GROMACS .gro file of C-alpha atoms in nm:
model
  349
    1MET     CA    1   7.236   9.009   9.408
    2THR     CA    2   7.135   8.804   9.708
    3ARG     CA    3   7.414   8.921   9.940
    4THR     CA    4   7.610   9.237  10.006
    5ILE     CA    5   7.958   9.370   9.950
    6GLU     CA    6   7.984   9.359  10.331
    7SER     CA    7   7.938   8.983  10.316
    8ALA     CA    8   8.218   8.921  10.067
    9ILE     CA    9   8.464   9.151  10.244
   10ALA     CA   10   8.380   8.984  10.575
   11VAL     CA   11   8.445   8.638  10.430
   12ALA     CA   12   8.776   8.754  10.278
   13HIS     CA   13   8.880   8.878  10.622
   14GLY     CA   14   8.763   8.564  10.800
   15MET     CA   15   8.467   8.739  10.964
   16ASP     CA   16   8.097   8.655  10.977
   17PRO     CA   17   7.904   8.802  10.679
   18VAL     CA   18   7.647   9.071  10.752
   19GLY     CA   19   7.349   9.217  10.571
   20VAL     CA   20   7.163   9.161  10.244
   21ALA     CA   21   7.110   9.422   9.969
   22ASP     CA   22   7.085   9.466   9.594
   23ALA     CA   23   7.423   9.578   9.457
   24ALA     CA   24   7.250   9.749   9.163
   25GLU     CA   25   7.160  10.029   9.405
   26PRO     CA   26   7.387  10.212   9.653
   27ALA     CA   27   7.381  10.028   9.987
   28GLU     CA   28   7.366  10.161  10.339
   29VAL     CA   29   7.696  10.192  10.527
   30ALA     CA   30   7.748   9.897  10.758
   31ASP     CA   31   7.721   9.968  11.132
   32ASP     CA   32   8.020   9.741  11.204
   33PRO     CA   33   8.364   9.901  11.180
   34ALA     CA   34   8.566   9.839  10.863
   35PRO     CA   35   8.831   9.569  10.884
   36ASN     CA   36   9.176   9.699  10.979
   37THR     CA   37   9.336   9.528  10.681
   38PRO     CA   38   9.211   9.615  10.331
   39ILE     CA   39   9.179   9.372  10.042
   40ILE     CA   40   9.435   9.484   9.785
   41PHE     CA   41   9.376   9.438   9.412
   42ALA     CA   42   9.621   9.515   9.132
   43ILE     CA   43   9.469   9.588   8.791
   44ALA     CA   44   9.759   9.476   8.570
   45THR     CA   45   9.845   9.380   8.214
   46GLN     CA   46  10.151   9.295   8.009
   47LYS     CA   47  10.083   9.576   7.761
   48GLY     CA   48   9.951   9.928   7.777
   49GLY     CA   49   9.645  10.083   7.623
   50VAL     CA   50   9.387   9.820   7.723
   51GLY     CA   51   9.196  10.027   7.978
   52LYS     CA   52   9.357   9.963   8.317
   53THR     CA   53   9.291  10.313   8.446
   54THR     CA   54   8.924  10.329   8.344
   55THR     CA   55   8.872   9.985   8.495
   56THR     CA   56   9.046  10.079   8.820
   57VAL     CA   57   8.850  10.401   8.878
   58ASN     CA   58   8.514  10.255   8.775
   59LEU     CA   59   8.547   9.953   9.001
   60GLY     CA   60   8.674  10.174   9.281
   61ALA     CA   61   8.387  10.418   9.247
   62ARG     CA   62   8.133  10.135   9.235
   63PHE     CA   63   8.262   9.989   9.559
   64ALA     CA   64   8.249  10.333   9.722
   65MET     CA   65   7.896  10.397   9.588
   66ALA     CA   66   7.789  10.078   9.765
   67GLY     CA   67   7.910  10.202  10.103
   68HIS     CA   68   8.271  10.094  10.130
   69ASN     CA   69   8.593  10.279  10.195
   70VAL     CA   70   8.810  10.264   9.883
   71LEU     CA   71   9.165  10.378   9.817
   72ILE     CA   72   9.289  10.408   9.460
   73VAL     CA   73   9.667  10.386   9.428
   74ASP     CA   74   9.808  10.547   9.112
   75LEU     CA   75  10.134  10.363   9.044
   76GLU     CA   76  10.143  10.477   8.680
   77PRO     CA   77  10.390  10.760   8.600
   78GLN     CA   78  10.136  10.907   8.355
   79ALA     CA   79   9.917  10.970   8.661
   80GLN     CA   80   9.587  10.913   8.484
   81ALA     CA   81   9.398  10.747   8.769
   82GLY     CA   82   9.421  11.060   8.981
   83THR     CA   83   9.318  11.280   8.694
   84ALA     CA   84   9.020  11.051   8.623
   85ILE     CA   85   8.875  11.142   8.962
   86GLY     CA   86   8.987  11.503   8.963
   87VAL     CA   87   9.340  11.511   9.110
   88THR     CA   88   9.639  11.632   8.904
   89LEU     CA   89   9.959  11.714   9.089
   90GLY     CA   90  10.207  11.992   9.022
   91GLU     CA   91  10.005  12.213   8.788
   92GLY     CA   92   9.932  12.505   9.020
   93ALA     CA   93  10.070  12.859   8.983
   94ASP     CA   94  10.203  12.888   9.339
   95PRO     CA   95  10.550  12.727   9.368
   96ASP     CA   96  10.503  12.655   9.738
   97GLU     CA   97  10.172  12.480   9.676
   98VAL     CA   98  10.325  12.278   9.393
   99GLU     CA   99  10.614  12.167   9.614
  100ALA     CA  100  10.375  12.067   9.892
  101GLU     CA  101  10.163  11.868   9.646
  102LEU     CA  102  10.464  11.687   9.502
  103LYS     CA  103  10.567  11.575   9.851
  104ARG     CA  104  10.229  11.401   9.870
  105SER     CA  105  10.294  11.214   9.545
  106LEU     CA  106  10.323  10.838   9.568
  107GLY     CA  107  10.652  10.844   9.377
  108TYR     CA  108  10.808  11.074   9.638
  109ILE     CA  109  10.681  10.856   9.922
  110LEU     CA  110  10.820  10.540   9.766
  111GLN     CA  111  11.160  10.702   9.712
  112MET     CA  112  11.177  10.818  10.074
  113ALA     CA  113  11.060  10.480  10.201
  114LEU     CA  114  11.329  10.297  10.002
  115GLN     CA  115  11.595  10.526  10.146
  116LYS     CA  116  11.440  10.520  10.492
  117PHE     CA  117  11.411  10.897  10.496
  118PRO     CA  118  11.127  11.093  10.666
  119ARG     CA  119  10.813  11.102  10.451
  120PRO     CA  120  10.440  11.176  10.480
  121HIS     CA  121  10.216  10.910  10.630
  122LEU     CA  122   9.986  10.763  10.364
  123GLN     CA  123   9.679  10.902  10.541
  124GLU     CA  124   9.831  11.252  10.518
  125ALA     CA  125   9.930  11.211  10.153
  126MET     CA  126   9.604  11.082  10.005
  127PHE     CA  127   9.339  11.306   9.851
  128ASP     CA  128   8.978  11.253   9.959
  129ARG     CA  129   8.745  11.269   9.657
  130THR     CA  130   8.436  11.134   9.828
  131ASP     CA  131   8.211  11.437   9.808
  132GLU     CA  132   8.312  11.531   9.454
  133VAL     CA  133   8.274  11.183   9.302
  134VAL     CA  134   8.027  10.971   9.501
  135GLY     CA  135   7.868  11.226   9.734
  136GLY     CA  136   7.536  11.203   9.551
  137PHE     CA  137   7.476  10.842   9.658
  138LYS     CA  138   7.307  10.767   9.984
  139GLY     CA  139   7.512  10.550  10.217
  140HIS     CA  140   7.835  10.597  10.018
  141GLY     CA  141   8.175  10.516  10.161
  142ARG     CA  142   8.502  10.705  10.123
  143LEU     CA  143   8.685  10.736   9.793
  144CYS     CA  144   9.048  10.847   9.821
  145VAL     CA  145   9.348  10.843   9.590
  146LEU     CA  146   9.723  10.824   9.637
  147ALA     CA  147   9.813  11.034   9.338
  148SER     CA  148  10.110  11.003   9.107
  149GLU     CA  149  10.331  11.250   8.922
  150ASN     CA  150  10.557  11.169   8.631
  151ALA     CA  151  10.903  11.281   8.745
  152SER     CA  152  10.881  11.149   9.100
  153MET     CA  153  10.733  10.814   8.990
  154GLU     CA  154  10.997  10.768   8.721
  155ALA     CA  155  11.258  10.838   8.990
  156ALA     CA  156  11.096  10.582   9.217
  157GLN     CA  157  11.109  10.325   8.939
  158ASN     CA  158  11.478  10.392   8.887
  159ALA     CA  159  11.532  10.353   9.261
  160PHE     CA  160  11.361  10.013   9.265
  161VAL     CA  161  11.581   9.894   8.979
  162THR     CA  162  11.892   9.951   9.191
  163LYS     CA  163  11.750   9.764   9.491
  164PRO     CA  164  11.720   9.388   9.560
  165TYR     CA  165  11.402   9.221   9.433
  166THR     CA  166  11.284   9.179   9.792
  167ASP     CA  167  11.234   9.558   9.809
  168THR     CA  168  10.941   9.524   9.571
  169VAL     CA  169  10.734   9.449   9.884
  170THR     CA  170  10.774   9.815   9.994
  171LEU     CA  171  10.433   9.929   9.874
  172ARG     CA  172  10.256   9.632  10.032
  173ARG     CA  173  10.421   9.700  10.367
  174LEU     CA  174  10.317  10.064  10.350
  175LEU     CA  175   9.955   9.982  10.265
  176LEU     CA  176   9.922   9.718  10.535
  177ALA     CA  177  10.071   9.952  10.795
  178GLU     CA  178   9.905  10.281  10.695
  179ALA     CA  179   9.584  10.214  10.498
  180GLY     CA  180   9.378  10.087  10.789
  181GLY     CA  181   9.010  10.179  10.771
  182PHE     CA  182   8.989  10.109  10.398
  183ASP     CA  183   8.802   9.801  10.283
  184ILE     CA  184   8.933   9.797   9.928
  185VAL     CA  185   9.260   9.915   9.770
  186LEU     CA  186   9.284   9.919   9.390
  187ILE     CA  187   9.626   9.972   9.229
  188ASP     CA  188   9.647  10.116   8.877
  189THR     CA  189   9.967   9.983   8.720
  190PRO     CA  190  10.200  10.062   8.430
  191PRO     CA  191  10.270   9.799   8.164
  192ALA     CA  192  10.470   9.495   8.277
  193VAL     CA  193  10.790   9.628   8.117
  194SER     CA  194  10.807   9.869   8.411
  195HIS     CA  195  10.963   9.750   8.738
  196LEU     CA  196  10.670   9.921   8.907
  197ASN     CA  197  10.449   9.643   8.776
  198ALA     CA  198  10.641   9.398   8.997
  199VAL     CA  199  10.586   9.635   9.291
  200ALA     CA  200  10.210   9.624   9.224
  201LEU     CA  201  10.196   9.245   9.196
  202ALA     CA  202  10.388   9.209   9.523
  203ALA     CA  203  10.148   9.452   9.693
  204ALA     CA  204   9.834   9.271   9.585
  205ASP     CA  205   9.623   9.002   9.743
  206TYR     CA  206   9.449   8.954   9.410
  207VAL     CA  207   9.536   9.042   9.050
  208ILE     CA  208   9.279   9.125   8.785
  209THR     CA  209   9.413   9.138   8.433
  210LEU     CA  210   9.254   9.289   8.123
  211CYS     CA  211   9.229   9.165   7.768
  212VAL     CA  212   9.096   9.329   7.456
  213PRO     CA  213   8.984   9.125   7.151
  214GLU     CA  214   9.335   9.112   7.005
  215TYR     CA  215   9.563   8.811   7.002
  216GLN     CA  216   9.863   8.989   7.150
  217SER     CA  217   9.668   9.097   7.459
  218ILE     CA  218   9.575   8.735   7.540
  219LYS     CA  219   9.938   8.625   7.511
  220GLY     CA  220  10.044   8.912   7.740
  221ALA     CA  221   9.779   8.823   7.999
  222LEU     CA  222   9.901   8.462   8.008
  223VAL     CA  223  10.255   8.587   8.070
  224LEU     CA  224  10.123   8.807   8.352
  225SER     CA  225   9.942   8.511   8.505
  226ALA     CA  226  10.270   8.319   8.526
  227ALA     CA  227  10.446   8.626   8.668
  228THR     CA  228  10.180   8.653   8.938
  229HIS     CA  229  10.235   8.294   9.037
  230ALA     CA  230  10.611   8.353   9.064
  231VAL     CA  231  10.584   8.643   9.311
  232GLU     CA  232  10.560   8.419   9.617
  233THR     CA  233  10.892   8.252   9.536
  234ASN     CA  234  11.060   8.579   9.440
  235THR     CA  235  10.961   8.747   9.768
  236ASN     CA  236  11.055   8.449   9.984
  237GLY     CA  237  10.692   8.381  10.067
  238GLU     CA  238  10.606   8.730  10.199
  239CYS     CA  239  10.369   8.809   9.910
  240LYS     CA  240  10.117   8.563   9.773
  241PRO     CA  241   9.904   8.731   9.507
  242GLN     CA  242   9.638   8.521   9.333
  243LEU     CA  243   9.502   8.575   8.984
  244LEU     CA  244   9.136   8.655   9.038
  245GLY     CA  245   9.051   8.658   8.669
  246ALA     CA  246   9.064   8.837   8.337
  247LEU     CA  247   8.817   9.097   8.222
  248LEU     CA  248   8.748   9.131   7.851
  249ASN     CA  249   8.746   9.506   7.793
  250ARG     CA  250   8.642   9.716   7.494
  251SER     CA  251   8.462   9.417   7.349
  252ASN     CA  252   8.229   9.425   7.051
  253PRO     CA  253   7.858   9.340   7.069
  254GLU     CA  254   7.773   8.983   6.974
  255SER     CA  255   7.616   9.100   6.649
  256ALA     CA  256   7.956   9.233   6.540
  257TRP     CA  257   8.175   8.941   6.649
  258THR     CA  258   8.446   8.829   6.411
  259SER     CA  259   8.648   8.508   6.423
  260GLN     CA  260   8.920   8.698   6.607
  261ASP     CA  261   8.672   8.808   6.877
  262VAL     CA  262   8.565   8.448   6.933
  263HIS     CA  263   8.918   8.304   6.923
  264CYS     CA  264   9.036   8.560   7.178
  265ARG     CA  265   8.745   8.489   7.413
  266ASN     CA  266   8.810   8.116   7.394
  267ALA     CA  267   9.185   8.165   7.442
  268MET     CA  268   9.113   8.340   7.774
  269ILE     CA  269   8.946   8.022   7.899
  270GLY     CA  270   9.249   7.810   7.811
  271ASP     CA  271   9.241   7.474   7.982
  272GLY     CA  272   8.979   7.582   8.234
  273LEU     CA  273   8.984   7.605   8.612
  274ASP     CA  274   9.221   7.312   8.669
  275SER     CA  275   9.498   7.455   8.453
  276GLY     CA  276   9.846   7.543   8.573
  277PRO     CA  277   9.991   7.895   8.585
  278GLY     CA  278   9.970   8.068   8.248
  279ARG     CA  279   9.725   7.818   8.098
  280GLY     CA  280   9.392   7.976   8.186
  281LEU     CA  281   9.282   8.327   8.281
  282PHE     CA  282   8.951   8.249   8.457
  283PRO     CA  283   8.763   8.511   8.248
  284PHE     CA  284   8.470   8.691   8.407
  285VAL     CA  285   8.130   8.619   8.255
  286THR     CA  286   8.073   8.993   8.216
  287ASP     CA  287   8.267   9.189   7.957
  288VAL     CA  288   8.280   9.567   7.920
  289ARG     CA  289   8.176   9.685   7.575
  290ARG     CA  290   8.325   9.967   7.373
  291ASP     CA  291   8.143  10.279   7.485
  292VAL     CA  292   8.239  10.642   7.426
  293ARG     CA  293   8.074  10.734   7.756
  294ILE     CA  294   8.351  10.550   7.941
  295SER     CA  295   8.642  10.737   7.783
  296GLU     CA  296   8.450  11.066   7.772
  297SER     CA  297   8.394  11.053   8.147
  298TYR     CA  298   8.770  11.100   8.200
  299ILE     CA  299   8.750  11.472   8.118
  300HIS     CA  300   8.472  11.519   8.377
  301GLY     CA  301   8.670  11.378   8.668
  302LYS     CA  302   8.392  11.126   8.739
  303PRO     CA  303   8.394  10.763   8.626
  304ALA     CA  304   8.127  10.637   8.386
  305VAL     CA  305   7.972  10.415   8.656
  306VAL     CA  306   7.893  10.730   8.854
  307ARG     CA  307   7.755  10.928   8.562
  308PHE     CA  308   7.572  10.641   8.394
  309LEU     CA  309   7.493  10.393   8.674
  310ASN     CA  310   7.167  10.269   8.523
  311GLN     CA  311   7.286  10.261   8.161
  312SER     CA  312   7.473   9.975   7.995
  313CYS     CA  313   7.827  10.079   8.091
  314GLY     CA  314   7.729  10.135   8.454
  315LYS     CA  315   7.548   9.805   8.470
  316GLN     CA  316   7.849   9.621   8.327
  317TYR     CA  317   8.084   9.757   8.593
  318THR     CA  318   7.828   9.671   8.860
  319ALA     CA  319   7.810   9.315   8.728
  320VAL     CA  320   8.191   9.287   8.735
  321VAL     CA  321   8.193   9.400   9.100
  322GLU     CA  322   7.935   9.133   9.179
  323GLU     CA  323   8.151   8.868   9.011
  324ILE     CA  324   8.456   8.983   9.204
  325LEU     CA  325   8.265   8.944   9.528
  326ASP     CA  326   8.141   8.601   9.429
  327ARG     CA  327   8.498   8.489   9.369
  328LEU     CA  328   8.619   8.629   9.702
  329GLU     CA  329   8.357   8.418   9.876
  330SER     CA  330   8.407   8.097   9.677
  331PRO     CA  331   8.687   7.848   9.612
  332ARG     CA  332   8.825   7.862   9.260
  333GLY     CA  333   8.654   7.540   9.157
  334LYS     CA  334   8.314   7.702   9.211
  335TRP     CA  335   8.379   8.022   9.016
  336ALA     CA  336   8.149   8.100   8.726
  337ILE     CA  337   8.364   8.171   8.421
  338ALA     CA  338   8.283   8.267   8.064
  339GLU     CA  339   8.169   7.978   7.845
  340PRO     CA  340   8.355   7.885   7.525
  341ILE     CA  341   8.189   8.003   7.206
  342VAL     CA  342   8.128   7.803   6.890
  343PHE     CA  343   8.159   8.031   6.591
  344GLU     CA  344   8.061   7.933   6.239
  345GLU     CA  345   8.209   8.158   5.975
  346ASN     CA  346   7.997   8.234   5.673
  347ASP     CA  347   8.194   8.125   5.368
  348ASP     CA  348   7.969   8.337   5.146
  349ALA     CA  349   8.036   8.656   5.340
   0.00000   0.00000   0.00000
């Protein structure tokens, strides 16, 4: 790379860019203070099981490794994002400790916020995983998580269902008011069938969706693109998330491509950059290949990009981060997107 993460974040916040470094190596922490308002990303899809959690924690860790303060928000009742970086709530033996932990859960905080009851401040509720996850990288930033727990998050979802749609902005208001000092916030989301997905879209400045090489995932991503575009109207202009692009996840190597692989890649491109909502997904040039090291890292509480930075999976997540930064700095018409593929099937095969 020819410019730093500092540069892209500064541009996104309307500041002058600073510094130059290679994003393939951990960067030094900037001397300038972090912006007061973070950039908020939602990693969202129409369907489950496509790798939202692994994408969220790997991108979050990579930003932190490069010297930036990152908050991961686990909005998924299954609470896998917290577990992926070593935080699981409510499993201790001491009842008092369990109760104290559950009051730090994001589901509890959202319930209390909706009812306007006293609740922990976000800075008090989050768990700092910096030393355990990215502490081995010189110049690292902070890596924290607002952790989830099943019962309290399910209760929060039920509470949102009973409220007007305008209350979906609750999480965004909390983050803007209480997540100062973080550069990047990444929200791990449940499938779109959950009302919590609407909460995540309303909270986000940018939405990154995921596809796998299956036809149904492309269709779901196009629906999500249209839903993202509708948030501004549905929240009376308070929330204006933009689709930043689609990441092809769990892809096959080129040598193993089938006609379905190619058709799915081309469907992500749609009508290109000038298309209307739901017609194109602005796919990233980089895709993340199937790799057992990515899923296996979950049980270690450290994302694959931390454990295997200089191997293929780590390099792919680094490249995605670079593309994200490029898009933050550039108007949509100048984004690099994946090229369509011409595929000739072998009739003799």
